[in-house]
Coordinates of C-alpha atoms in Angstrom, one line a residue:
Chain A
M1 CA 144.3 -37.4 -25.3
L2 CA 146.4 -35.1 -27.5
N3 CA 148.9 -33.9 -25.0
P4 CA 150.6 -36.1 -22.3
V5 CA 150.3 -34.7 -18.8
I6 CA 152.9 -35.4 -16.1
F7 CA 151.9 -34.7 -12.6
L8 CA 154.6 -34.3 -9.9
S9 CA 154.5 -36.2 -6.7
E10 CA 157.0 -36.3 -3.8
N11 CA 155.2 -38.9 -2.1
F12 CA 156.0 -42.5 -2.9
N13 CA 152.7 -43.7 -2.1
L14 CA 151.1 -41.3 -4.4
F15 CA 153.2 -42.8 -7.0
H16 CA 151.0 -45.9 -7.2
Y17 CA 149.1 -44.4 -10.0
D18 CA 146.7 -46.7 -11.9
G19 CA 147.0 -45.0 -15.2
G20 CA 150.0 -44.1 -17.4
G21 CA 149.8 -47.6 -19.1
D22 CA 147.1 -46.6 -21.9
P23 CA 148.4 -44.5 -24.7
A24 CA 144.9 -43.1 -25.1
N25 CA 145.2 -41.5 -21.7
P26 CA 148.6 -40.5 -21.3
V27 CA 148.9 -39.1 -17.7
Y28 CA 152.0 -40.1 -16.1
P29 CA 153.6 -39.6 -12.6
S30 CA 156.9 -37.8 -12.0
L31 CA 158.8 -38.5 -8.9
L32 CA 160.0 -35.3 -7.6
L33 CA 163.2 -35.7 -5.4
D34 CA 165.7 -33.5 -3.8
A35 CA 168.9 -33.8 -5.8
A36 CA 171.1 -33.4 -2.7
D37 CA 169.4 -36.3 -0.9
T38 CA 171.2 -39.2 -2.6
E39 CA 169.9 -41.6 0.2
K40 CA 166.3 -40.9 -0.8
M41 CA 167.2 -41.2 -4.4
G42 CA 168.5 -44.7 -3.7
Q43 CA 165.2 -45.5 -1.9
A44 CA 163.3 -44.1 -4.9
Y45 CA 165.2 -46.3 -7.3
K46 CA 164.6 -49.4 -5.2
F47 CA 160.9 -48.5 -4.8
V48 CA 160.5 -48.0 -8.7
S49 CA 162.5 -51.1 -9.5
E50 CA 160.3 -53.2 -7.2
N51 CA 156.9 -51.7 -7.7
Q52 CA 156.6 -49.6 -10.8
T53 CA 154.6 -51.1 -13.6
N54 CA 153.6 -48.1 -15.5
N55 CA 155.5 -45.3 -17.3
F56 CA 157.1 -42.6 -15.0
S57 CA 159.6 -39.8 -15.1
L58 CA 161.8 -37.9 -12.8
A59 CA 162.0 -34.3 -11.5
F60 CA 164.8 -32.9 -9.3
Y61 CA 165.0 -29.8 -7.2
L62 CA 168.5 -28.5 -6.9
H63 CA 169.7 -26.6 -4.0
E64 CA 173.3 -26.8 -5.0
A65 CA 175.5 -28.2 -7.8
L66 CA 174.8 -31.9 -8.5
S67 CA 177.0 -34.5 -7.1
E68 CA 178.6 -37.3 -9.2
K69 CA 176.7 -39.8 -7.2
A70 CA 173.4 -38.1 -7.9
V71 CA 174.3 -37.9 -11.7
L72 CA 175.1 -41.7 -11.7
T73 CA 171.9 -42.5 -9.9
I74 CA 170.0 -40.5 -12.6
C75 CA 171.7 -42.6 -15.2
S76 CA 170.6 -45.8 -13.4
F77 CA 167.0 -44.6 -13.6
L78 CA 167.2 -44.2 -17.3
F79 CA 167.7 -48.0 -17.8
I80 CA 164.5 -48.8 -16.2
P81 CA 162.2 -49.9 -19.0
F82 CA 159.2 -48.1 -17.6
Y83 CA 161.0 -44.7 -17.9
L84 CA 158.8 -42.6 -19.9
D85 CA 159.4 -42.6 -23.6
F86 CA 157.8 -39.3 -25.1
N87 CA 158.1 -39.4 -28.9
G88 CA 161.5 -41.2 -28.5
Q89 CA 162.8 -38.9 -25.8
R90 CA 163.0 -39.3 -22.1
P91 CA 161.8 -36.2 -20.3
L92 CA 163.5 -35.1 -17.0
L93 CA 162.5 -31.9 -15.1
L94 CA 165.1 -29.8 -13.3
L95 CA 164.0 -27.2 -10.8
A96 CA 166.3 -24.6 -8.9
K97 CA 166.2 -21.0 -7.7
D98 CA 169.2 -20.2 -9.7
G99 CA 169.4 -20.5 -13.4
A100 CA 173.2 -21.1 -13.4
V101 CA 172.9 -24.1 -11.1
L102 CA 170.2 -25.4 -13.6
E103 CA 172.3 -24.9 -16.6
L104 CA 175.3 -26.7 -15.0
A105 CA 173.1 -29.6 -13.8
R106 CA 171.6 -29.9 -17.3
T107 CA 175.1 -29.9 -18.9
K108 CA 176.4 -32.5 -16.5
I109 CA 173.4 -34.8 -16.8
T110 CA 173.5 -34.6 -20.6
A111 CA 177.1 -35.5 -20.9
A112 CA 176.6 -38.3 -18.4
A113 CA 173.7 -39.7 -20.2
E114 CA 175.5 -39.5 -23.6
S115 CA 178.5 -41.2 -22.0
Q116 CA 176.1 -44.2 -21.3
G117 CA 174.8 -44.2 -24.8
V118 CA 171.6 -42.4 -24.0
N119 CA 171.1 -39.4 -26.5
N120 CA 167.6 -38.8 -26.2
L121 CA 167.3 -37.2 -22.9
L122 CA 164.7 -34.2 -22.8
I123 CA 165.6 -31.9 -20.0
H124 CA 163.4 -29.1 -19.1
C125 CA 164.3 -26.4 -16.5
G126 CA 162.2 -24.3 -14.3
T127 CA 163.2 -21.8 -11.7
S128 CA 161.3 -22.1 -8.3
H129 CA 161.7 -21.0 -4.9
E130 CA 160.7 -24.4 -3.5
A131 CA 160.1 -27.8 -4.8
N132 CA 156.6 -28.4 -6.2
S133 CA 156.0 -24.7 -6.7
C134 CA 157.1 -23.7 -10.0
L135 CA 157.0 -20.0 -10.9
S136 CA 158.3 -20.2 -14.3
P137 CA 160.0 -22.2 -17.0
V138 CA 163.6 -21.1 -17.8
A139 CA 163.7 -19.4 -21.2
G140 CA 165.2 -21.4 -23.9
T141 CA 163.9 -24.6 -22.5
T142 CA 160.1 -24.0 -22.8
E143 CA 159.8 -25.6 -26.2
G144 CA 157.3 -28.4 -26.0
F145 CA 156.5 -28.2 -22.3
I146 CA 154.1 -26.1 -20.2
F147 CA 153.7 -25.7 -16.5
Y148 CA 150.3 -25.5 -14.8
T149 CA 148.7 -26.0 -11.5
T150 CA 145.5 -28.1 -11.3
A151 CA 143.5 -24.9 -11.0
T152 CA 144.6 -23.5 -14.2
L153 CA 144.8 -26.8 -16.1
V154 CA 141.4 -26.8 -17.8
I155 CA 141.6 -23.1 -19.1
N156 CA 145.2 -23.3 -20.3
Y157 CA 144.8 -26.9 -21.8
E158 CA 141.9 -25.5 -23.8
K159 CA 143.9 -22.5 -24.9
A160 CA 146.8 -24.8 -26.0
L161 CA 144.5 -26.9 -28.1
E162 CA 143.0 -23.8 -29.7
N163 CA 146.6 -22.8 -30.6
G164 CA 147.2 -26.0 -32.2
Q165 CA 149.6 -27.3 -29.5
V166 CA 149.6 -31.0 -29.6
N167 CA 152.1 -33.6 -28.5
Q168 CA 153.6 -31.3 -26.0
L169 CA 154.4 -32.1 -22.3
F170 CA 152.1 -30.5 -19.7
Y171 CA 153.8 -30.6 -16.2
L172 CA 151.2 -30.4 -13.5
F173 CA 152.0 -29.0 -10.1
D174 CA 150.3 -29.0 -6.7
V175 CA 147.9 -31.8 -7.7
Q176 CA 145.0 -31.3 -5.3
A177 CA 142.6 -33.7 -6.9
D178 CA 142.9 -37.4 -7.0
Q179 CA 145.3 -37.8 -10.0
N180 CA 143.2 -40.8 -11.2
E181 CA 140.6 -38.2 -12.2
L182 CA 143.1 -36.4 -14.5
P183 CA 142.3 -38.5 -17.6
A184 CA 138.6 -37.8 -17.3
V185 CA 139.3 -34.1 -16.8
I186 CA 141.5 -33.9 -19.8
A187 CA 139.0 -36.1 -21.8
A188 CA 136.0 -33.8 -21.0
I189 CA 138.1 -30.7 -22.4
E190 CA 138.9 -32.7 -25.6
S191 CA 135.4 -33.8 -26.0
R192 CA 134.3 -30.2 -26.0
M193 CA 137.0 -29.4 -28.5
K194 CA 135.7 -32.3 -30.7
A195 CA 132.2 -31.1 -30.5
T196 CA 133.0 -27.4 -31.4
N197 CA 136.0 -28.0 -33.8
P198 CA 135.6 -31.4 -35.2
V199 CA 138.0 -30.9 -38.1
V200 CA 140.8 -29.3 -36.0
Y201 CA 140.3 -32.2 -33.4
R202 CA 140.6 -34.9 -36.1
L203 CA 143.8 -33.3 -37.6
A204 CA 145.4 -32.8 -34.2
N205 CA 144.8 -36.6 -33.5
E206 CA 146.2 -37.6 -36.8
L207 CA 149.2 -35.3 -36.4
A208 CA 149.9 -36.9 -32.8
A209 CA 149.6 -40.3 -34.4
R210 CA 151.9 -39.5 -37.2
L211 CA 154.5 -38.0 -35.0
R212 CA 154.5 -41.2 -32.9
A213 CA 154.6 -43.4 -35.9
N214 CA 157.5 -41.4 -37.5
Q215 CA 159.5 -41.7 -34.3
L216 CA 159.2 -45.4 -34.1
L217 CA 160.1 -45.7 -37.8
S218 CA 163.1 -43.4 -37.2
K219 CA 164.2 -45.7 -34.3
K220 CA 163.8 -48.7 -36.4
Y221 CA 165.7 -47.3 -39.5
T222 CA 168.7 -46.5 -37.2
A223 CA 168.6 -49.9 -35.7
V224 CA 168.5 -51.6 -39.2
E225 CA 171.3 -49.3 -40.5
N226 CA 173.4 -50.3 -37.4
E227 CA 173.0 -54.0 -38.2
L228 CA 173.8 -53.5 -41.8
N229 CA 177.1 -52.0 -40.7
N230 CA 177.7 -54.7 -38.4
Y231 CA 177.2 -57.3 -41.1
R232 CA 179.5 -55.3 -43.3
S233 CA 182.3 -55.2 -40.8
H234 CA 181.7 -58.9 -40.0
M235 CA 182.1 -59.8 -43.5
E236 CA 185.4 -57.8 -43.7
I237 CA 186.8 -59.7 -40.9
M238 CA 185.8 -63.0 -42.4
R239 CA 187.3 -62.0 -45.7
S240 CA 190.5 -60.8 -44.2
G241 CA 191.0 -64.0 -42.2
H242 CA 190.0 -66.4 -45.0
E243 CA 192.5 -68.8 -46.5
A244 CA 191.6 -67.6 -49.9
A245 CA 193.0 -64.1 -48.9
A246 CA 196.3 -65.6 -48.2
L247 CA 196.4 -67.5 -51.4
Q248 CA 195.4 -64.6 -53.4
Q249 CA 198.1 -62.5 -51.8
Y250 CA 200.8 -65.3 -52.5
Y251 CA 199.5 -65.4 -56.2
D252 CA 199.7 -61.7 -56.6
N253 CA 203.1 -61.4 -55.0
E254 CA 204.7 -64.3 -56.8
Y255 CA 203.1 -64.5 -60.2
E256 CA 201.2 -61.4 -61.1
A257 CA 204.2 -59.3 -60.4
L258 CA 206.2 -61.1 -63.1
P259 CA 206.5 -59.3 -66.5
L260 CA 204.2 -60.3 -69.3
W261 CA 207.0 -61.5 -71.6
Y262 CA 208.3 -63.8 -69.0
K263 CA 204.9 -65.3 -68.5
R264 CA 204.5 -65.7 -72.3
C265 CA 207.8 -67.7 -72.4
G266 CA 206.4 -69.9 -69.6
H267 CA 203.2 -70.5 -71.8
M268 CA 205.3 -71.5 -74.6
I269 CA 207.2 -73.9 -72.6
K270 CA 204.2 -75.5 -71.3
V271 CA 203.1 -76.0 -74.8
L272 CA 206.3 -77.6 -75.9
T273 CA 206.3 -79.9 -72.9
G274 CA 202.8 -80.9 -73.6
K275 CA 201.2 -79.3 -70.6
R276 CA 199.1 -76.9 -72.5
S277 CA 197.3 -76.9 -75.8
F278 CA 198.7 -74.6 -78.6
R279 CA 195.2 -73.4 -79.5
S280 CA 194.6 -72.1 -76.0
L281 CA 197.4 -69.4 -76.6
F282 CA 195.0 -67.6 -79.0
N283 CA 191.6 -68.6 -77.7
H284 CA 190.7 -68.1 -74.0
Q285 CA 187.6 -70.3 -74.3
I286 CA 189.6 -73.4 -75.0
K287 CA 190.7 -75.5 -72.1
K288 CA 194.3 -74.5 -71.1
Q289 CA 195.7 -77.5 -69.1
K290 CA 195.8 -80.8 -70.7
D291 CA 194.8 -83.6 -68.1
Chain B
M1 CA 165.1 -66.5 -22.3
E2 CA 164.8 -70.2 -23.4
Y3 CA 167.8 -71.1 -21.3
F4 CA 165.8 -70.6 -18.1
T5 CA 163.1 -73.2 -19.1
N6 CA 162.9 -77.0 -18.8
N7 CA 166.2 -78.4 -17.4
N8 CA 168.0 -75.1 -17.1
L9 CA 168.6 -73.5 -13.8
I10 CA 165.9 -71.1 -12.2
P11 CA 168.0 -68.3 -10.6
A12 CA 167.2 -66.9 -7.3
N13 CA 167.2 -63.3 -8.6
L14 CA 167.3 -62.8 -12.4
Y15 CA 168.8 -59.6 -13.6
Y16 CA 168.0 -59.3 -17.4
N17 CA 169.2 -56.5 -19.7
L18 CA 167.8 -55.9 -23.1
V19 CA 169.6 -54.0 -25.7
D20 CA 167.0 -51.4 -26.6
D21 CA 168.6 -50.0 -29.9
S22 CA 168.8 -53.4 -31.4
I23 CA 166.4 -54.2 -34.4
Y24 CA 165.7 -57.5 -32.7
S25 CA 164.2 -56.0 -29.5
M26 CA 161.8 -53.4 -31.0
E27 CA 158.9 -54.6 -29.0
P28 CA 157.5 -53.9 -25.7
L29 CA 159.1 -55.3 -22.7
C30 CA 156.0 -57.3 -21.4
G31 CA 155.2 -60.9 -20.8
L32 CA 158.8 -61.7 -19.9
Q33 CA 157.6 -64.0 -17.1
N34 CA 155.6 -66.0 -19.7
H35 CA 159.0 -67.2 -21.1
F36 CA 159.4 -69.3 -18.0
N37 CA 158.0 -72.7 -17.6
P38 CA 154.3 -72.1 -16.7
G39 CA 154.3 -75.0 -14.4
L40 CA 157.0 -73.0 -12.3
A41 CA 155.0 -69.7 -12.4
E42 CA 154.8 -69.6 -8.6
T43 CA 158.5 -70.2 -8.2
S44 CA 159.7 -68.2 -10.9
P45 CA 162.3 -65.8 -9.8
P46 CA 161.9 -62.1 -9.5
I47 CA 163.0 -60.4 -12.7
L48 CA 164.7 -57.3 -12.5
L49 CA 164.5 -55.8 -16.1
R50 CA 166.8 -53.2 -17.7
H51 CA 167.3 -52.0 -21.1
S52 CA 170.2 -50.1 -22.4
P53 CA 171.8 -49.0 -25.6
N54 CA 174.6 -51.3 -27.0
K55 CA 177.6 -49.9 -25.4
G56 CA 180.3 -52.2 -24.6
K57 CA 178.4 -55.2 -25.9
D58 CA 177.7 -57.9 -23.3
I59 CA 180.3 -56.2 -20.8
G60 CA 178.1 -52.9 -21.0
G61 CA 175.0 -54.9 -20.2
K62 CA 176.7 -56.6 -17.4
M63 CA 177.8 -53.2 -15.9
V64 CA 174.1 -51.9 -16.0
L65 CA 172.9 -55.0 -14.1
L66 CA 175.9 -54.9 -11.7
D67 CA 174.9 -51.3 -11.0
A68 CA 171.2 -52.3 -10.4
Y69 CA 172.4 -55.2 -8.2
L70 CA 174.6 -52.9 -6.0
A71 CA 171.8 -50.3 -5.7
L72 CA 169.1 -52.9 -4.8
K73 CA 171.2 -54.5 -2.2
K74 CA 169.8 -57.9 -2.6
Y75 CA 173.2 -59.5 -2.2
S76 CA 173.9 -63.1 -2.9
D77 CA 176.9 -65.4 -2.5
Y78 CA 177.3 -66.6 -6.1
G79 CA 176.4 -65.2 -9.5
L80 CA 176.2 -66.5 -13.1
F81 CA 177.0 -64.2 -16.1
V82 CA 175.2 -65.4 -19.2
H83 CA 174.4 -63.5 -22.5
D84 CA 173.3 -64.5 -26.0
K85 CA 176.6 -65.2 -27.4
K86 CA 176.9 -64.6 -31.1
S87 CA 180.3 -63.5 -32.7
P88 CA 179.2 -64.3 -36.2
Y89 CA 182.4 -63.3 -37.7
K90 CA 184.3 -66.2 -36.0
T91 CA 184.4 -69.6 -37.2
G92 CA 183.2 -72.3 -34.8
N93 CA 181.1 -69.5 -33.1
E94 CA 178.2 -71.8 -32.5
T95 CA 180.3 -74.4 -30.9
W96 CA 181.9 -71.7 -28.7
A97 CA 178.6 -70.4 -27.7
S98 CA 177.0 -73.8 -27.0
N99 CA 180.0 -74.7 -24.6
L100 CA 179.6 -71.4 -22.7
L101 CA 175.8 -71.6 -22.4
K102 CA 175.8 -75.2 -21.0
I103 CA 176.9 -73.7 -17.7
S104 CA 173.3 -72.5 -17.1
T105 CA 172.0 -76.1 -16.9
N106 CA 170.8 -77.4 -13.6
A107 CA 173.5 -80.2 -13.6
F108 CA 176.3 -77.8 -14.2
G109 CA 175.0 -75.1 -11.7
Q110 CA 174.8 -77.8 -9.0
Q111 CA 178.3 -78.8 -9.6
A112 CA 179.5 -75.2 -9.5
M113 CA 177.9 -74.6 -6.1
A114 CA 179.4 -77.8 -4.7
I115 CA 182.7 -76.7 -5.9
F116 CA 182.3 -73.2 -4.2
E117 CA 181.3 -74.9 -1.0
Q118 CA 183.9 -77.5 -0.8
Q119 CA 186.8 -75.6 -2.3
P120 CA 187.0 -72.1 -0.8
G121 CA 189.9 -71.1 -3.0
V122 CA 187.9 -71.5 -6.3
G123 CA 186.3 -68.1 -7.4
I124 CA 185.2 -68.9 -10.9
V125 CA 183.8 -72.0 -12.4
T126 CA 183.3 -72.5 -16.2
A127 CA 183.2 -75.2 -18.9
V128 CA 186.4 -76.9 -20.1
G129 CA 187.6 -75.1 -23.2
N130 CA 186.8 -71.6 -22.2
V131 CA 189.7 -70.6 -20.2
R132 CA 192.5 -68.7 -22.0
N133 CA 195.7 -67.1 -21.0
E134 CA 196.3 -63.5 -22.1
Q135 CA 200.1 -64.0 -21.5
D136 CA 202.4 -65.8 -23.8
H137 CA 204.1 -68.5 -21.8
R138 CA 207.5 -68.0 -23.5
S139 CA 207.9 -64.3 -23.7
G140 CA 205.7 -63.6 -20.6
L141 CA 204.0 -60.7 -22.7
F142 CA 200.4 -60.0 -23.5
T143 CA 199.7 -61.3 -27.0
S144 CA 196.4 -60.1 -28.1
S145 CA 195.3 -57.0 -29.9
N146 CA 194.5 -55.6 -26.3
R147 CA 198.2 -55.8 -25.2
T148 CA 198.7 -52.0 -25.1
L149 CA 195.4 -51.2 -23.3
L150 CA 195.6 -53.8 -20.5
P151 CA 198.6 -52.7 -18.7
A152 CA 197.1 -49.1 -18.1
L153 CA 193.8 -50.6 -17.0
L154 CA 195.5 -53.0 -14.5
D155 CA 197.4 -50.2 -13.1
H156 CA 194.4 -47.7 -12.8
Y157 CA 192.1 -50.2 -11.1
A158 CA 194.9 -51.7 -9.1
I159 CA 194.2 -55.3 -10.2
N160 CA 197.1 -57.7 -9.7
P161 CA 196.0 -61.2 -10.7
S162 CA 198.4 -64.1 -10.0
S163 CA 198.0 -65.5 -13.5
Y164 CA 196.5 -64.0 -16.6
Q165 CA 194.1 -66.8 -17.1
Y166 CA 190.6 -65.6 -17.9
V167 CA 187.2 -67.0 -19.1
A168 CA 186.9 -66.1 -22.9
G169 CA 183.3 -65.2 -23.7
T170 CA 182.6 -63.8 -20.1
M171 CA 180.2 -66.6 -19.0
F172 CA 180.9 -68.1 -15.7
W173 CA 179.8 -68.9 -12.2
F174 CA 181.6 -66.8 -9.6
R175 CA 181.8 -65.7 -6.1
M176 CA 179.9 -62.3 -5.8
K177 CA 182.0 -60.8 -2.9
P178 CA 185.1 -60.0 -5.1
L179 CA 183.0 -58.2 -7.7
Q180 CA 180.8 -56.7 -5.1
D181 CA 183.7 -55.3 -3.3
F182 CA 185.4 -54.0 -6.5
F183 CA 182.3 -52.3 -8.0
G184 CA 181.5 -50.9 -4.5
I185 CA 184.5 -48.7 -5.0
H186 CA 184.5 -48.4 -8.9
A187 CA 181.1 -47.6 -10.0
P188 CA 180.0 -49.9 -12.8
L189 CA 178.4 -47.1 -14.9
L190 CA 181.6 -45.0 -14.8
I191 CA 183.3 -48.1 -16.3
R192 CA 180.6 -48.6 -18.9
S193 CA 181.1 -44.9 -19.9
T194 CA 184.6 -45.9 -21.1
L195 CA 183.4 -48.8 -23.2
E196 CA 183.0 -48.5 -27.0
Q197 CA 179.6 -47.9 -28.8
G198 CA 178.1 -50.7 -30.9
N199 CA 179.5 -54.1 -31.8
V200 CA 183.1 -53.4 -31.4
T201 CA 185.6 -56.2 -32.3
D202 CA 189.2 -56.8 -31.4
E203 CA 190.2 -58.5 -34.5
V204 CA 192.6 -55.7 -35.6
T205 CA 192.9 -53.2 -32.7
G206 CA 192.2 -53.7 -28.9
S207 CA 189.2 -52.2 -27.1
N208 CA 188.2 -51.4 -23.7
T209 CA 185.3 -53.8 -24.1
H210 CA 187.5 -56.6 -24.6
C211 CA 190.0 -55.7 -21.9
W212 CA 187.1 -55.9 -19.5
E213 CA 186.3 -59.4 -20.8
R214 CA 189.7 -60.2 -19.2
L215 CA 189.5 -57.9 -16.3
L216 CA 186.2 -59.4 -14.9
S217 CA 188.0 -62.6 -14.4
W218 CA 191.2 -60.9 -13.0
I219 CA 189.3 -58.9 -10.4
I220 CA 188.2 -62.2 -8.8
T221 CA 191.6 -64.0 -9.3
S222 CA 193.5 -61.0 -8.0
Q223 CA 191.7 -61.7 -4.6
H224 CA 193.5 -65.0 -4.4
Y225 CA 190.8 -67.1 -6.1
S226 CA 191.4 -69.5 -8.9
I227 CA 189.3 -70.6 -12.0
K228 CA 188.1 -74.1 -12.3
A229 CA 187.1 -75.4 -15.5
I230 CA 184.8 -78.6 -15.5

């Protein structure tokens, strides 16, 4: 599949989706929750922690401003290993009637996630009069994601492919059919495209694969860079605490600070008392100290 | 994960956090169960996996797991903090790590449980050599690089330990209730948000992360429990 499809579900039972573990068929469930119902959010967290074995994401319907407890619970979800990673980003969908409520929630959640070190949250917003019934995405947040209903999915997925849209999230509402059939539905669309436009299909697949590989390499590069910086700082610490550093400092303060003429007098005294060879005054390669 | 095989203790519930932005963990989180002794597969513990960015080092990871513990409400009487102690910039780091990690053996675990049951005043059990005192015995003042940060934190969280002993390295057996009560009021993730990003050290200046190394012990001792080193 060229585009991941995320279907929304309010029902925990429907959340037991068989798929979502196969990168070739990226259809994932998204648990749709009421952001004001922190108790149900807690139950959802427990359910996902104990049962979820495939990738999933979250969607929230907001009736009012988001509470701090809700924000913290959302952060808790982000630490679950199966939270969907879409090209190095974690998608989260926010729905509300009011655009202002959405924007405030988006700012709050982003700030909270960043304070936890999670900087790859991908929040999409949509205005809707009720949960699981999305009317339209909020302008400015539509890049890379598209809303559809099951009835309109086939036509619009085909159009998206014709327009070269690959590696973009499709959020699916009012899933009427068994969600286990979704991969087959999408696969059928893509098979038709493969038959009619084989070159475009092949290029689209390669683009999707390159984007995924690029994201993984970028993540590894950052990790290696951090590790190198760690080693650098560790070496600094070890150098600063090393005995040799203290000795060097003593040498610099007590000897190097002396004027050259004074040092040369000292060299002459060493030669006259037999502690140093005369030739070594003129040739650095000759051994200085006599045994 | 090797610590939980062979002669080492198999926990009742294992909360395991992996640092997901480390180069050493760039692989899928699967097959973790296989790290346990296959002969114990049926009795191997439920594993609650989490992955998080390196924020606050091991303390940050412990906060993520404490948050999960509280949310899942699978409460227990005792707990054990363990992590893959490295500190490569310290001399004797391997000896220190080894002394800390031996607390995860079966034998040590059984001793710790027996102590908790027989000595109700003990709140923390760790290995000898791991207990330090933040307070200088002559001046009565805090001596480490964290000395300016600690008083504010103690005041903010209303922690008043009877002594300033703590387990250096933050690996110890503990009674769960004091931490459960404290973090039930002060959300672990809120505390985690104050910790430093990446591999912070306190060799030169103090850090919130290293302050919490002390505070995790003091939360327990401020509730009239003591530390026992065996």
